[in-house]
Short mmCIF file of C-alpha atoms and ligand atoms in Angstrom, two decimals:
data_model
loop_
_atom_site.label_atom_id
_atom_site.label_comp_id
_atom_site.label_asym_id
_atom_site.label_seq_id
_atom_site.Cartn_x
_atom_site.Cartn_y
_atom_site.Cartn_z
CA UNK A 1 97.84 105.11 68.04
CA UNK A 2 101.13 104.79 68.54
CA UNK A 3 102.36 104.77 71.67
CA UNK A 4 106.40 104.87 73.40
CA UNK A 5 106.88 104.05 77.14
CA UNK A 6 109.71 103.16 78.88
CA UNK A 7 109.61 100.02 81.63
CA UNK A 8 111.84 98.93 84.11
CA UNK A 9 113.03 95.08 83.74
CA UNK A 10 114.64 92.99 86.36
CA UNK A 11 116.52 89.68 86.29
CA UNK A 12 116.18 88.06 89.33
CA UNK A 13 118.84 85.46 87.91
CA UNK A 14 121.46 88.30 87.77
CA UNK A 15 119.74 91.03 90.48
CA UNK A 16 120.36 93.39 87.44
CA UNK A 17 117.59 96.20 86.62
CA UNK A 18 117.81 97.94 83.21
CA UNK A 19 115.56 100.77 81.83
CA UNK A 20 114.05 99.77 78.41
CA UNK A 21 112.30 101.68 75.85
CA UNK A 22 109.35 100.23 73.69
CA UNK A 23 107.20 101.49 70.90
CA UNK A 24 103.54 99.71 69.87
CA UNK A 25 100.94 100.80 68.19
CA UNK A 26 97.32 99.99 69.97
CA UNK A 27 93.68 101.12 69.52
CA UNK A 28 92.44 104.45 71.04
CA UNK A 29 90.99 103.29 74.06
CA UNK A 30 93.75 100.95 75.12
CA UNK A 31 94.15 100.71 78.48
CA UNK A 32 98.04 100.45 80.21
CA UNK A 33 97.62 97.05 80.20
CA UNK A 34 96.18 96.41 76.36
CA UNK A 35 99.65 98.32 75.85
CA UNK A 36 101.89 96.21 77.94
CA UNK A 37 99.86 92.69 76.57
CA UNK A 38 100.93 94.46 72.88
CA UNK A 39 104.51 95.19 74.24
CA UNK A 40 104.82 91.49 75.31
CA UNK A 41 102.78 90.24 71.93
CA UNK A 42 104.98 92.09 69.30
CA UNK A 43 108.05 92.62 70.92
CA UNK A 44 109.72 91.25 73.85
CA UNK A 45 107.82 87.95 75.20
CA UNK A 46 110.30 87.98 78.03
CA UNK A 47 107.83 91.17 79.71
CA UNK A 48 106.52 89.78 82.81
CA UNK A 49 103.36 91.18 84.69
CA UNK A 50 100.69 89.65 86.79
CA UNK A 51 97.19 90.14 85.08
CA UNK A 52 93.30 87.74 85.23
CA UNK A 53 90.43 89.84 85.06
CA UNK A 54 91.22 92.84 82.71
CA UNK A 55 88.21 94.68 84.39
CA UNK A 56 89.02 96.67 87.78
CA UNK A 57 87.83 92.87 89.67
CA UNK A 58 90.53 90.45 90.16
CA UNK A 59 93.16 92.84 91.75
CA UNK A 60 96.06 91.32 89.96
CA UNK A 61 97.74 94.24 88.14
CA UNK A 62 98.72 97.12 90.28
CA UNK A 63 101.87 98.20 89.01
CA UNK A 64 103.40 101.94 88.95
CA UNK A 65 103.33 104.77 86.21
CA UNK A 66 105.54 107.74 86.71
CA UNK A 67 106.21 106.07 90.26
CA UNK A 68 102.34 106.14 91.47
CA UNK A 69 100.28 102.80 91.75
CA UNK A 70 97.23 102.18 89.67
CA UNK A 71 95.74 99.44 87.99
CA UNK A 72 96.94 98.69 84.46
CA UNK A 73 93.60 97.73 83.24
CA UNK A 74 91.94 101.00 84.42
CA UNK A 75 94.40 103.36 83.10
CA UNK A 76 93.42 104.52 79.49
CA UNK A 77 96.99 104.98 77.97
CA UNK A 78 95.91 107.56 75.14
CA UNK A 79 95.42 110.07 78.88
CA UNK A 80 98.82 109.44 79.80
CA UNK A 81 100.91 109.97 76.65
CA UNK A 82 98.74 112.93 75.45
CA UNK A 83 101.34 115.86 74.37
CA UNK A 84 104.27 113.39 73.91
CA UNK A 85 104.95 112.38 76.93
CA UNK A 86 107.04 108.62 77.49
CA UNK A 87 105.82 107.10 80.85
CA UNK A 88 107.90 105.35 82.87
CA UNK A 89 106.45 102.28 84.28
CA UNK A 90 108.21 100.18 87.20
CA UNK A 91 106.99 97.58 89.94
CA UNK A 92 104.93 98.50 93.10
CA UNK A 93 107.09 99.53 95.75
CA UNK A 94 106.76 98.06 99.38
CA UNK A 95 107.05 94.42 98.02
CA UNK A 96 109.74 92.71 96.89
CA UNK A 97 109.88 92.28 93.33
CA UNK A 98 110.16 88.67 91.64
CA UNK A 99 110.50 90.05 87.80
CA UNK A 100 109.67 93.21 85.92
CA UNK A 101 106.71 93.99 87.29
CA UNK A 102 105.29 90.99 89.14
CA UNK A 103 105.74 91.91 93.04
CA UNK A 104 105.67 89.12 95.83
CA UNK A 105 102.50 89.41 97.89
CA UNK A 106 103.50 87.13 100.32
CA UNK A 107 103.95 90.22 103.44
CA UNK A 108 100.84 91.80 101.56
CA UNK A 109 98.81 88.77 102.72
CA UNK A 110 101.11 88.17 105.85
CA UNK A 111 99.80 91.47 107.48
CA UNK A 112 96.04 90.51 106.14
CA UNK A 113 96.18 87.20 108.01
CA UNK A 114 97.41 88.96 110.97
CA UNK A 115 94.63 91.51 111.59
CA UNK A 116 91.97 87.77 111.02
CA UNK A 117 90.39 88.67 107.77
CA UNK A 118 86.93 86.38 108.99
CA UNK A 119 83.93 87.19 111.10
CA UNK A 120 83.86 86.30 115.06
CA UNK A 121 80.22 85.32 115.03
CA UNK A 122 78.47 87.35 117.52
CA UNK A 123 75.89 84.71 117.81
CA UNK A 124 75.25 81.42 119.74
CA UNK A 125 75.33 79.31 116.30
CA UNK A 126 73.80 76.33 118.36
CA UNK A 127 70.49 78.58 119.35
CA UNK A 128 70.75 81.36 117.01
CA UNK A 129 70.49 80.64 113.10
CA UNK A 130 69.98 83.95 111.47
CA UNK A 131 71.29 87.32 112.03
CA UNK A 132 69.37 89.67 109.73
CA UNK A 133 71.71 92.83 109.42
CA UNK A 134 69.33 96.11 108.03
CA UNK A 135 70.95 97.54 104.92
CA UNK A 136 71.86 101.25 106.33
CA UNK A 137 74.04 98.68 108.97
CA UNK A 138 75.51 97.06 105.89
CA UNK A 139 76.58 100.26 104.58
CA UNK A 140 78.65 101.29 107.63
CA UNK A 141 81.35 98.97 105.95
CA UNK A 142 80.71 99.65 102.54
CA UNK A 143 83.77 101.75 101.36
CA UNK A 144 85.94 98.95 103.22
CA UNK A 145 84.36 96.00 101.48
CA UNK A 146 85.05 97.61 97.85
CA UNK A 147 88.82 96.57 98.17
CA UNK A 148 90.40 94.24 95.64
CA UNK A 149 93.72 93.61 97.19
CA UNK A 150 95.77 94.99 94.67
CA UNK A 151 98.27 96.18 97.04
CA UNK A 152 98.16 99.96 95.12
CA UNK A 153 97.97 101.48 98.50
CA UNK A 154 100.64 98.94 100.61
CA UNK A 155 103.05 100.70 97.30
CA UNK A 156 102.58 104.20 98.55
CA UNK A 157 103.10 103.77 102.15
CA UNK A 158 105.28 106.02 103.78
CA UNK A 159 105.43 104.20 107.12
CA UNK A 160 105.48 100.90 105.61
CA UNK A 161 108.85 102.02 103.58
CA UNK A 162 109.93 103.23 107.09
CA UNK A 163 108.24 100.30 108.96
CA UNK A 164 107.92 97.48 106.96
CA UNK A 165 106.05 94.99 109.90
CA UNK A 166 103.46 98.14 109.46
CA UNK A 167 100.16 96.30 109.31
CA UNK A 168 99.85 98.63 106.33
CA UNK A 169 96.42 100.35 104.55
CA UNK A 170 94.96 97.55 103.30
CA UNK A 171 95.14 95.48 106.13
CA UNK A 172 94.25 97.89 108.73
CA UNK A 173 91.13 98.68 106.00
CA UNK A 174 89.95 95.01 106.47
CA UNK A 175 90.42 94.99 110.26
CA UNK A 176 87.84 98.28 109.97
CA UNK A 177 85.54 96.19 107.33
CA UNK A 178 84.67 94.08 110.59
CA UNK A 179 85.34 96.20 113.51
CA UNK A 180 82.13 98.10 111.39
CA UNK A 181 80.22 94.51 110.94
CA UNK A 182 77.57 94.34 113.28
CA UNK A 183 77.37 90.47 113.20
CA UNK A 184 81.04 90.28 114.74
CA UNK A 185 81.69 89.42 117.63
CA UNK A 186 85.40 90.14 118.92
CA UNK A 187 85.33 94.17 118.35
CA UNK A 188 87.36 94.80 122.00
CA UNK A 189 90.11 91.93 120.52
CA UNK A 190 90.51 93.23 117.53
CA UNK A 191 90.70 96.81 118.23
CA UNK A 192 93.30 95.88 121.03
CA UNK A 193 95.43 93.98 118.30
CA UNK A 194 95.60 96.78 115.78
CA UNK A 195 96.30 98.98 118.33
CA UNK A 196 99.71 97.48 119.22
CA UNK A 197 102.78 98.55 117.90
CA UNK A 198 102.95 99.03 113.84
CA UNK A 199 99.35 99.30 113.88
CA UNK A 200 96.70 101.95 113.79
CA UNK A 201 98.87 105.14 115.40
CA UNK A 202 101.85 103.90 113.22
CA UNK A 203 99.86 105.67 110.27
CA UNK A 204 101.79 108.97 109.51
CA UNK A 205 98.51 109.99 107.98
CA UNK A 206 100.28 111.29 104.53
CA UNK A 207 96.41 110.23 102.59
CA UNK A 208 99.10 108.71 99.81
CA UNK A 209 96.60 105.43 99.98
CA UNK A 210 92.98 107.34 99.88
CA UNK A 211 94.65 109.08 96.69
CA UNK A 212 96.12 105.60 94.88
CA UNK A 213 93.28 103.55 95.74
CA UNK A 214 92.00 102.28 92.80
CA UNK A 215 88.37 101.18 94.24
CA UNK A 216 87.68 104.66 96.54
CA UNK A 217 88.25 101.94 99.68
CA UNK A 218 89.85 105.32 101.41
CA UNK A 219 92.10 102.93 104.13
CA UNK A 220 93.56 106.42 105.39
CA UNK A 221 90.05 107.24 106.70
CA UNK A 222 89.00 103.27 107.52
CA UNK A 223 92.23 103.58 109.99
CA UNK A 224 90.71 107.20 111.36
CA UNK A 225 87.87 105.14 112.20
CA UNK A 226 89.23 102.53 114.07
CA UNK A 227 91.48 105.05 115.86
CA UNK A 228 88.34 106.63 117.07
CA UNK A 229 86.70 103.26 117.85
CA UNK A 230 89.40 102.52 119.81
CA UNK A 231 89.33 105.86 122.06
CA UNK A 232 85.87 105.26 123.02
CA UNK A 233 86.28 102.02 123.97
CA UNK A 234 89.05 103.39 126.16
CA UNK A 235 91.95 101.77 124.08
CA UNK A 236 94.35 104.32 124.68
CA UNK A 237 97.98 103.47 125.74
CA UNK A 238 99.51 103.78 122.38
CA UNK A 239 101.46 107.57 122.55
CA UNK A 240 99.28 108.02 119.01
CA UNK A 241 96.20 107.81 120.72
CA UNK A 242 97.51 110.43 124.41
CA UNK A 243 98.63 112.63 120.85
CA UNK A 244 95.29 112.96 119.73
CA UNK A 245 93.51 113.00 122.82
CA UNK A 246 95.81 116.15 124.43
CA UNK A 247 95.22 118.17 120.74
CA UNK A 248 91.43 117.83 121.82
CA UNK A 249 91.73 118.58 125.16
CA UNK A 250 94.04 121.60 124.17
CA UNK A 251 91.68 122.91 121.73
CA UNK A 252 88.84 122.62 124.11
CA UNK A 253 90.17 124.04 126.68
CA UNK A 254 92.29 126.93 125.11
CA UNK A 255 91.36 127.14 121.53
CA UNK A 256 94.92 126.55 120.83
CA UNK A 257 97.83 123.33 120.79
CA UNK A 258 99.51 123.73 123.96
CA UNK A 259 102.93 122.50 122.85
CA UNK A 260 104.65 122.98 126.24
CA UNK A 261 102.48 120.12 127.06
CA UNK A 262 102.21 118.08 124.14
CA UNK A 263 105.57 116.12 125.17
CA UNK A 264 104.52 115.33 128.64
CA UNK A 265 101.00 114.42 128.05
CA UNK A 266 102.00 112.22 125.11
CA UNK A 267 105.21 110.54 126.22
CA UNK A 268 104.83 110.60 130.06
CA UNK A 269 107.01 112.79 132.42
CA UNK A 270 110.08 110.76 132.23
CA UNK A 271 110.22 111.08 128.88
CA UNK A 272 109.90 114.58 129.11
CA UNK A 273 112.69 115.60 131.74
CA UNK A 274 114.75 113.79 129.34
CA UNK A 275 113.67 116.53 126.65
CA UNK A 276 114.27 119.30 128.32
CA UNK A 277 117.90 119.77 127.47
CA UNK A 278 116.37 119.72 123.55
CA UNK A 279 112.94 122.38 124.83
CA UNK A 280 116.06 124.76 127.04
CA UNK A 281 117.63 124.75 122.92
CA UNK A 282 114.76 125.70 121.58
CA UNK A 283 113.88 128.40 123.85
CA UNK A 284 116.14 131.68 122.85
CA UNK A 285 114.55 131.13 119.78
CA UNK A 286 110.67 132.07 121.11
CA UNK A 287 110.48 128.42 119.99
CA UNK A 288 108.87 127.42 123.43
CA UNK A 289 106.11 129.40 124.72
CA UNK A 290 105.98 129.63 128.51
CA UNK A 291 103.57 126.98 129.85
CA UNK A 292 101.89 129.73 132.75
CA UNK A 293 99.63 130.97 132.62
CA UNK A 294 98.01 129.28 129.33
CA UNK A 295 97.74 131.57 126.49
CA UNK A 296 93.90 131.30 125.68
CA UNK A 297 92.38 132.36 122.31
CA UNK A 298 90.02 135.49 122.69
CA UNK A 299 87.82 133.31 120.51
CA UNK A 300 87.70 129.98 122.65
CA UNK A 301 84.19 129.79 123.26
CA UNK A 302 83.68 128.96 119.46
CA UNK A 303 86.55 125.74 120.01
CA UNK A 304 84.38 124.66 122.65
CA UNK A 305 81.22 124.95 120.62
CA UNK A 306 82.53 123.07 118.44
CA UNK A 307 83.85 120.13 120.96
CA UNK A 308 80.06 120.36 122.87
CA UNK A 309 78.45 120.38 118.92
CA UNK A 310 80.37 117.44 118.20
CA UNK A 311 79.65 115.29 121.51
CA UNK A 312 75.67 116.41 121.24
CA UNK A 313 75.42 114.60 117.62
CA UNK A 314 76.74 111.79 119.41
CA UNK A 315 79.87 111.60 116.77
CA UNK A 316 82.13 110.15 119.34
CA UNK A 317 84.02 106.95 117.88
CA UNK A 318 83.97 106.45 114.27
CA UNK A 319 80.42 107.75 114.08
CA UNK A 320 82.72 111.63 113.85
CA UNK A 321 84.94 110.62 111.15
CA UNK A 322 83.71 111.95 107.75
CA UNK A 323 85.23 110.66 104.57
CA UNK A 324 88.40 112.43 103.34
CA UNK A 325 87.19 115.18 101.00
CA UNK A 326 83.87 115.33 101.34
CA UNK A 327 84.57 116.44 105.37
CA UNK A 328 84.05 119.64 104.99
CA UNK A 329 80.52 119.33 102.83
CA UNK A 330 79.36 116.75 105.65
CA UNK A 331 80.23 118.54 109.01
CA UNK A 332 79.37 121.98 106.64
CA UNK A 333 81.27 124.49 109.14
CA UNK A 334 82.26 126.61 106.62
CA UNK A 335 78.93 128.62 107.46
CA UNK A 336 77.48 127.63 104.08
CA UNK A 337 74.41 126.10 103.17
CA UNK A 338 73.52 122.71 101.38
CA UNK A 339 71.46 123.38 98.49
CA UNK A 340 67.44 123.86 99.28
CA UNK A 341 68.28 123.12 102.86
CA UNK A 342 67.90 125.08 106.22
CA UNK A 343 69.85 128.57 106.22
CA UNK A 344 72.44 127.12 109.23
CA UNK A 345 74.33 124.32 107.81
CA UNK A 346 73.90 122.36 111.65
CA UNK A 347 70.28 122.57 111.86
CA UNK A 348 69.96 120.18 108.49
CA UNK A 349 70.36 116.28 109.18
CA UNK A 350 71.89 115.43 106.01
CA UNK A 351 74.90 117.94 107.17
CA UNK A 352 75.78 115.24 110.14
CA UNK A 353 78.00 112.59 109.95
CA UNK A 354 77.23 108.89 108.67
CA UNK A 355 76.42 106.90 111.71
CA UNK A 356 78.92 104.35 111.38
CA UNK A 357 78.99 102.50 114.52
CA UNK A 358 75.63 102.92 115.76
CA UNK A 359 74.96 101.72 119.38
CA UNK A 360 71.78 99.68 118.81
CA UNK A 361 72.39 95.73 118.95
CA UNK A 362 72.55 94.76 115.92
CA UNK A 363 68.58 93.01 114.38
CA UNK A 364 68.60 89.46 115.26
S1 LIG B 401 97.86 107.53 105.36
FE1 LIG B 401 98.86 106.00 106.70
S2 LIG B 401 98.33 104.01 105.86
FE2 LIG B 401 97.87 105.55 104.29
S3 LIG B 401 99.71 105.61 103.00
FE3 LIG B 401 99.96 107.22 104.57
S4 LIG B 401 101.07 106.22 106.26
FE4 LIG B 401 100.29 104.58 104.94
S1 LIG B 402 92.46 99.38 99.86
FE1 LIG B 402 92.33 99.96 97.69
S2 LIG B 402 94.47 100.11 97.02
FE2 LIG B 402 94.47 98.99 98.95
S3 LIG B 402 94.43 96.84 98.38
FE3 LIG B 402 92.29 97.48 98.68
S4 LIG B 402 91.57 98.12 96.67
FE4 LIG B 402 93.79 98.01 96.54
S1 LIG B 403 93.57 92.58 85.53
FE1 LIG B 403 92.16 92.30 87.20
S2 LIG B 403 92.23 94.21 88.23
FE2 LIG B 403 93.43 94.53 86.44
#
């Protein structure tokens, strides 16, 4: 098969970048990375890209292809150049590139060290030897222990290319991976430190990382988790967390988003009154309903079924956060029914939520 891509070089000698066009021929089911190993063979030795494992393990060669991360040795090249088209392939973005298409992962692993990547033993290790975790507890964390640390999702970031001291989606995935283990010990500390500033309300929640993630790790949703772990441990001074706790409170009580009060709620009053010259601009426009009397939904009762459905299952904290697309099939809402179960979609357990946190202590 013959195959023509396009890759961007860079000298770090000069700073200069220069689009280059290549041609190889390589079997069938070559993957993006066969290609670029044929590229370098045949006809420029100069390529440079990071590779080890060659099978979706080692984590070493997330690049981009048509500007979206993936992993070279996963993508099957014969998909991408079907009906002539020339990919363009290019460096993850978020980290600075060295050459080509070898990034430095220095901040990638600067933010992992930060959110202390190790278990806080929850036991006395002079009394206590074992800590026997059941496997349904194991697989609380499961998603969140897949990752590789390619850095596929850190390239797609949209606040970390705003934000770059944004603890970031893999990082904040890890934090999760033992905020969820039940044989740490330092929960309350760590779910204070990635609540700070550039941490878990930082997330613009744009899903770019659940849809680059090359290992279904889903950070977007790992960070929704410790968000809601946070809440119910009362962590809630970050404005992200007042934002998501007035929509709720909005909802419940009126069925709709009260945006007269969204800005006072979330930023405090001071903030507000300083706001109002913006809200007085807006107003000609019907742009700012009038806060009295609340406009309430003829249908509220069903908002507030839905808030007293939510806090009988006990789905408080990240117990209530479903995984990305499968949200809807889970929580099953929608009125429909899950094959050869009961006719309402609620009264059938496997329609609830995946206990994530549960309460218990964990087996000793
Ligand atoms: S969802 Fe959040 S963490 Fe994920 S890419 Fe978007 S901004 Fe970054
Ligand atoms: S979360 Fe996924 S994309 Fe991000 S570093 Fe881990 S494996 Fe790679
Ligand atoms: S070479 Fe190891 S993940 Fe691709």
């Amino acid at each position: 098969m013959n195959v023509e891509l396009k890759i961007w070089r860079y000298d770090a000698s000069t700073g200069e970048r220069d689009l280059r066009p290549y041609e190889v021929d390589v079997p069938d089911e070559a993957t993006l990375l066969d290609t670029l190993d044929a590229v370098k063979d045949k006809v420029d030795g100069t390529l440079a890209y990071r590779k080890s494992c060659r099978m979706m393990i080692c984590g070493s060669c997330g690049m981009r292809i048509d500007g979206g991360a993936v992993l070279a040795c996963k993508t099957r090249i014969a998909d991408v150049v079907a009906d002539g088209h020339v990919p363009v392939i290019s460096a993850m973005g978020n980290l600075p590139i060295v050459k080509d298409l070898v990034v430095d992962m220095d901040p990638f692993w600067q933010k992992m060290r930060a959110i202390q990547p190790y278990l806080s033993p929850r036991l006395d290790r002079a009394t206590e030897k074992e800590n026997i975790v059941p496997q349904e507890r194991m697989d609380v964390i499961h998603k969140e222990s897949l990752c590789i640390n390619c850095g596929c999702c850190v390239s797609e970031c949209n606040s970390m290319e705003s934000d770059p001291d944004f603890l970031g989606p893999a990082a904040l995935a890890k934090g999760f991976r033992f905020v969820g283990d039940a044989r740490d010990g330092a929960t309350i500390e760590r779910l204070e430190r990635y609540s700070e500033e550039h941490g878990i309300w930082d997330c613009t929640r744009c899903y770019f990382c659940n849809e680059r993630c090359p290992k279904g790790v889903d950070p977007r949703d790992a960070i929704a988790k410790l968000g809601a772990e946070a809440m119910k441990a009362g962590i809630d001074r970050d404005m992200g967390a007042k934002h998501a706790k007035w929509f709720v409170t909005s909802a419940k009580t009126t069925g709709w988003l009260r945006e007269t009060e969204l800005v006072p709620k979330t930023q405090g009053i001071v903030k507000a009154i300083k706001e109002i010259k913006f809200a007085m601009s807006l107003l000609p426009k019907g742009k700012v309903p009038p806060p009295f009397p609340p406009h309430v939904a003829a249908d509220v009762g069903e908002s507030r079924a839905l808030f007293d459905l939510v806090k009988d299952q006990g789905r408080d904290g990240a117990a209530g956060i479903v995984q990305g697309e499968k949200a809807l099939q889970h929580l099953g809402h929608h009125g429909e029914t899950i094959e050869g179960g009961p006719t309402h979609p609620y009264d059938d357990p496997r329609s609830f939520a995946k206990p994530y946190l549960p309460d218990e202590e964990p087996v000793t």
